[in-house]
Every structure is written in C-alpha cells, then in structure tokens.
C-alpha positions as a Python dict, from the first residue, in 0.01 Angstrom:
ca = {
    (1, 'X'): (0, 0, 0),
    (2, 'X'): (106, -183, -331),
    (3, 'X'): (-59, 83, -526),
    (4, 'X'): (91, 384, -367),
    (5, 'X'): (426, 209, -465),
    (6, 'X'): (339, 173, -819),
    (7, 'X'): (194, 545, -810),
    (8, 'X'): (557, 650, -648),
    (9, 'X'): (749, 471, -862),
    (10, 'X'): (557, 608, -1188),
    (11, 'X'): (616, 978, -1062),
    (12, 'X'): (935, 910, -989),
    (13, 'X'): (1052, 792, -1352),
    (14, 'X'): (840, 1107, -1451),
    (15, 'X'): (1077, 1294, -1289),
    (16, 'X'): (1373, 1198, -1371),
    (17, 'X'): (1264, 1192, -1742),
    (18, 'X'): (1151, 1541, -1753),
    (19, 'X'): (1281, 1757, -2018),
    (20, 'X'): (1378, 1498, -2188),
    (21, 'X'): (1228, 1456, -2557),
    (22, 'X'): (1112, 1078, -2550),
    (23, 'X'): (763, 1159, -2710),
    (24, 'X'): (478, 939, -2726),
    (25, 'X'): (694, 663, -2459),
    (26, 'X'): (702, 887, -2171),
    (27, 'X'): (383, 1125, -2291),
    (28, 'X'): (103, 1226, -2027),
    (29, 'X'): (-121, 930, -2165),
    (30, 'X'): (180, 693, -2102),
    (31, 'X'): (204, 724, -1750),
    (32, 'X'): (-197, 727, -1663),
    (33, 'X'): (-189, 413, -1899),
    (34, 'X'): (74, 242, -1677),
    (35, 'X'): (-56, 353, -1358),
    (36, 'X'): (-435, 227, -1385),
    (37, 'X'): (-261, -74, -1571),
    (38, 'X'): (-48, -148, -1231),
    (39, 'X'): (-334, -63, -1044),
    (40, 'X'): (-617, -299, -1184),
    (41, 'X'): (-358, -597, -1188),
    (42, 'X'): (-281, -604, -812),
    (43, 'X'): (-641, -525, -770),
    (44, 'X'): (-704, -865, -960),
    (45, 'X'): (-514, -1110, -742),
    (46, 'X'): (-748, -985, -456),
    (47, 'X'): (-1103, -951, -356),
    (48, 'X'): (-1371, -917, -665),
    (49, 'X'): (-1073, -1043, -864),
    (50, 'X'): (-1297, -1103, -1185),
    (51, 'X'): (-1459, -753, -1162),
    (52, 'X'): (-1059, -613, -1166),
    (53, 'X'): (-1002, -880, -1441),
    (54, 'X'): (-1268, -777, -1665),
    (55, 'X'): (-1135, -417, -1585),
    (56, 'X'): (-773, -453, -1665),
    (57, 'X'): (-893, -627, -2014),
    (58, 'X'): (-1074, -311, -2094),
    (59, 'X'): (-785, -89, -2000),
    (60, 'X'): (-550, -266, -2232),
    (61, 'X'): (-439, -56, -2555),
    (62, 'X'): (-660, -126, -2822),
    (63, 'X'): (-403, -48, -3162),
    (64, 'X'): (-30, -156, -3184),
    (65, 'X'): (76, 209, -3113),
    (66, 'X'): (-27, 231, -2786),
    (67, 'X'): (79, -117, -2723),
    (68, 'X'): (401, -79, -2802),
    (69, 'X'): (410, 248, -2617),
    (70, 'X'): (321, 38, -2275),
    (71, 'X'): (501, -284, -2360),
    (72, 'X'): (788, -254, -2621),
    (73, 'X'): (1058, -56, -2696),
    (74, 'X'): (1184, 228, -2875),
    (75, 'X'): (1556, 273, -3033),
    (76, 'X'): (1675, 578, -3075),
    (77, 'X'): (2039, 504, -3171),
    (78, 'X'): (2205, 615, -2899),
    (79, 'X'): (1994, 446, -2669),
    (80, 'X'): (1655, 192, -2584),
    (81, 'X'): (1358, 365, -2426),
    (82, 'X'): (1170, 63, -2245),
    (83, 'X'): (808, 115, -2226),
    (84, 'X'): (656, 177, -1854),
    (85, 'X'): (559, -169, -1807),
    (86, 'X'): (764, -348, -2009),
    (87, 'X'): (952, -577, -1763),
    (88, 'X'): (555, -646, -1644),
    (89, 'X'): (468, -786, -1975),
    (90, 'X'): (522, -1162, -1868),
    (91, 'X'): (274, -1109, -1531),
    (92, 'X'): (61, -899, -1735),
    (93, 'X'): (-1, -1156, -2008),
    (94, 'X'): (-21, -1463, -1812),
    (95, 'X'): (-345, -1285, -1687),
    (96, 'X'): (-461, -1184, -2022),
    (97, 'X'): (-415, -1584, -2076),
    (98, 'X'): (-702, -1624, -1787),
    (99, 'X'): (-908, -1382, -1922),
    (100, 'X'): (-1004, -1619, -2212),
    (101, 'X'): (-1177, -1834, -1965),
    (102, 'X'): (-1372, -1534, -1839),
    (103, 'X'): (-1430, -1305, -2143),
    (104, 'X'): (-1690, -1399, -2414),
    (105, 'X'): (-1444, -1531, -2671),
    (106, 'X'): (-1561, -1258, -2969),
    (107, 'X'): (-1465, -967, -2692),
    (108, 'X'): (-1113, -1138, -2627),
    (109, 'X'): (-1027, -1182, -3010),
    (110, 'X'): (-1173, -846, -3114),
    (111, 'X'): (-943, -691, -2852),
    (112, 'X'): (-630, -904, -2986),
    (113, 'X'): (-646, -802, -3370),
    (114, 'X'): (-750, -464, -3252),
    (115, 'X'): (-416, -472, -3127),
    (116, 'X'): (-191, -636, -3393),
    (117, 'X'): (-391, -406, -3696),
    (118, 'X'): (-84, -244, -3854),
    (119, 'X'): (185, -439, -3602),
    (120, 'X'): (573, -550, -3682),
    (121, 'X'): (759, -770, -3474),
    (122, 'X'): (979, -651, -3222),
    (123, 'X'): (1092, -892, -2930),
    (124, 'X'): (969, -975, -2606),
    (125, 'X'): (622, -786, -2515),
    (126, 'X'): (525, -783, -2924),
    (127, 'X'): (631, -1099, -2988),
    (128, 'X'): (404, -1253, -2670),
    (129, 'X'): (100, -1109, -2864),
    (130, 'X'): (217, -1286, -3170),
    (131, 'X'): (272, -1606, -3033),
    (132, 'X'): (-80, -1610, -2862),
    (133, 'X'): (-195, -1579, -3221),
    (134, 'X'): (-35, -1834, -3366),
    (135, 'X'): (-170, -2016, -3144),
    (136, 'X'): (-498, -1944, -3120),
    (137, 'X'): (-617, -1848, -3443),
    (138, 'X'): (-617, -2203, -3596),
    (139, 'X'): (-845, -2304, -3378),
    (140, 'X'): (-1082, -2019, -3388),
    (141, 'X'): (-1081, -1946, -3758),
    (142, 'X'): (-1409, -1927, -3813),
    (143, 'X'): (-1446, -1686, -3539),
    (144, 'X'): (-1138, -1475, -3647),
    (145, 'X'): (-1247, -1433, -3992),
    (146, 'X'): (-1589, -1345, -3928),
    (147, 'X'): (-1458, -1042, -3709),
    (148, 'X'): (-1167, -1005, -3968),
    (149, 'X'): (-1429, -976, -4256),
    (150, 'X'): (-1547, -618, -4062),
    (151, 'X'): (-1192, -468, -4175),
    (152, 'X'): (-1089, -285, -4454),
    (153, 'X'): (-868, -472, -4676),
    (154, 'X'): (-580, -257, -4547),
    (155, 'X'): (-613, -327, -4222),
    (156, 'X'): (-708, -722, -4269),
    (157, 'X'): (-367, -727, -4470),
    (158, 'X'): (-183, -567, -4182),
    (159, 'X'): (-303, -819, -3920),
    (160, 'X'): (-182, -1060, -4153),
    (161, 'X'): (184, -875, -4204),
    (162, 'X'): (210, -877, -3818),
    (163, 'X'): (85, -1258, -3776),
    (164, 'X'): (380, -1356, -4015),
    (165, 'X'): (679, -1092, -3925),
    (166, 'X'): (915, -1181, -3707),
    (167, 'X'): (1331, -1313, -3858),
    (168, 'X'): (1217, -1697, -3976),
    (169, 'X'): (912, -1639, -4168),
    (170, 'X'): (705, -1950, -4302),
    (171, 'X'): (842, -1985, -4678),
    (172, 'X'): (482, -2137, -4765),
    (173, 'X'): (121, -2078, -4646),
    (174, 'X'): (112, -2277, -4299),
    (175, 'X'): (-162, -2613, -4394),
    (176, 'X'): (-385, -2492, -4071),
    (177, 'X'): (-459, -2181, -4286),
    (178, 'X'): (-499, -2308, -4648),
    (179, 'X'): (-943, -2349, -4545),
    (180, 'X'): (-960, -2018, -4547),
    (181, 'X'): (-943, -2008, -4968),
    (182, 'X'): (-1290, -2196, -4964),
    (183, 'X'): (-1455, -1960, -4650),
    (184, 'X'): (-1351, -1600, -4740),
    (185, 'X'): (-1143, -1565, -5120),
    (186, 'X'): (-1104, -1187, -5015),
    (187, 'X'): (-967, -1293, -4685),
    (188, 'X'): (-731, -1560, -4810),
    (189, 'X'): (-614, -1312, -5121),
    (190, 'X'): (-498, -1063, -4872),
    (191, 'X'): (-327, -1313, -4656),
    (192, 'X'): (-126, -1443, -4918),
    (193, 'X'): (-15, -1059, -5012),
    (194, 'X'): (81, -1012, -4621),
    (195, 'X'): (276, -1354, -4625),
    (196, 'X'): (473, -1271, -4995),
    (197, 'X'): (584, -924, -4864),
    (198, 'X'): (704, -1059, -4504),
    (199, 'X'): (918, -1313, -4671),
    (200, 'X'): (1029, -1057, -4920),
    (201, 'X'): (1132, -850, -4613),
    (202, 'X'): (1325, -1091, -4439),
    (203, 'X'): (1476, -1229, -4764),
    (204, 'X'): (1293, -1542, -4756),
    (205, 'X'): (1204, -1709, -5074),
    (206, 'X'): (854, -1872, -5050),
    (207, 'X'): (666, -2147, -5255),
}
C-alpha cells in the first residue's frame, strides 16, 4: 500500500509540473530515480530488509549531478526547485549510515567520492554527504587514498574542493590530514590546491 502512495504521489507532482521547463530536476530519469528510491527504502524496514538495503545502496546516484538532482536544490531566481526526495534526505541517510555495517567498506567509500567528484556545498542534503566525510575519512585514510589514487588529478582535486567548501572553511590544512604528505605527495599536492582555492572563494586567508 505504502508504495502505491509514493507511486501516486510521484505522478501527481509530474502532473502538476508538466510544461513547465525545470530540466534535469523534474526530467524522466528524475522521477524513476525517486520512485525505485521510495520504493527500496520502505522495502528495507521490512522482510529481507538487508537484500532491500544492499539494493537501495546500489540505486543511489553515483556523481554529484544526479545527487543533487534527487536531494538538493535548484535556484532559479524567481523561485527554489526542491529535488523529489529532498525532505527524505534525513530518513534516507540515516540508512545509508547502517549500510556501513553491512557493505564491504571499499564498496561504501567508492560510492561516497563517486558522489562528491566535482561537488560544491549547498545546504541540507549536500551538506549531510559532507559531513559524513569529514567524519569518516580520517579514520579511513589509508583506504580513501588508495581508491583516491585511481582518479585523475582533476577529479582527486575536486573531491578535495567539495570536502573543504562550505561558508567557514579551515584557514590551515586540518592536523588529521597532514600524513598524507609522507603516503601519496601527488595526493597531498592536490589537496592543498583544493584547500587554497576554497578559502580563496570564501575570502578566507589561510596559513
């Protein structure tokens, strides 16, 4: 029953939005996103719940753009466009924080700096994804730069943008991170670009 409401609901925002030129937020993909999305996480409070875990982890976006698309926002000027599930970010997340304890822990990270690969901060939904960084990543470093050494140094420097962004910067290289020099030089170099253009951004002066 729960999923025909989510499937009524998602048809009916589809119509009401019709004709109107919202783009990638309210595209084709956007809706069957959100619907299987809706769909796997009720699933996953039920019967087989790890099967519908492990499913819902694989159905999450795997780049920023799509993401956002789901999660965040878009401004337009005149208005804000709220992604499908946006106001389901907070349920969604707190069972992408269970998932660690299920996933093998290279799948879970792989599929979080898929994600935040050429990221900015916005609020709410973006800024979870952040924060579970910041969080994690210290403790996994090892593990992060070993599927961070994969990248191109484009990409590795855009993780490291999005890890930083957000209005109070760091205005010096956070201690937890300073290792990194003596595991992976190209790694580190590249961090410290991402960090010096963040703060130049937000008009923070670093050491």
């Amino acid at each position: 029953m729960k999923v025909r409401l989510v499937v009524f609901f998602l048809v009916s925002i589809q119509s009401v939005l019709i004709g109107q030129n919202i783009e990638h937020f309210r595209s084709k993909q956007a809706f069957e996103k959100a619907e299987k999305l809706q769909e796997l996480y009720m699933q996953a409070s039920g019967e087989n719940k790890d099967e519908y875990k492990i499913q819902f982890f694989y159905e999450l976006p795997s780049n920023f753009v799509d993401f956002n698309m789901l999660y965040g926002y878009k401004d337009t000027g005149d208005s804000i466009i709220f992604g499908l599930v946006y106001y389901d970010a907070v349920d969604h997340f707190k069972l992408l924080d269970e998932l660690y304890f299920v996933l093998d822990e290279q799948v879970y990270f792989e599929k979080l700096i898929s994600i935040s690969l050429h990221g900015i901060w916005h609020a709410d939904a973006v800024n979870y994804l952040k924060y579970r960084l910041n969080i994690k990543l210290p403790n996994k470093l090892l593990l992060f730069l070993n599927i961070l050494s994969k990248y191109s140094n484009e990409e590795i420097k855009s993780f490291w943008y999005f890890y930083f962004d957000g209005p109070h910067p760091a205005e010096h290289l956070p201690q937890e991170l300073e290792g990194i020099k003596e595991l992976d030089e190209r790694i580190y170099i590249l961090m410290k670009s991402a960090l010096k253009e963040v703060q130049e951004e937000w008009g923070v002066h670093g050491h």
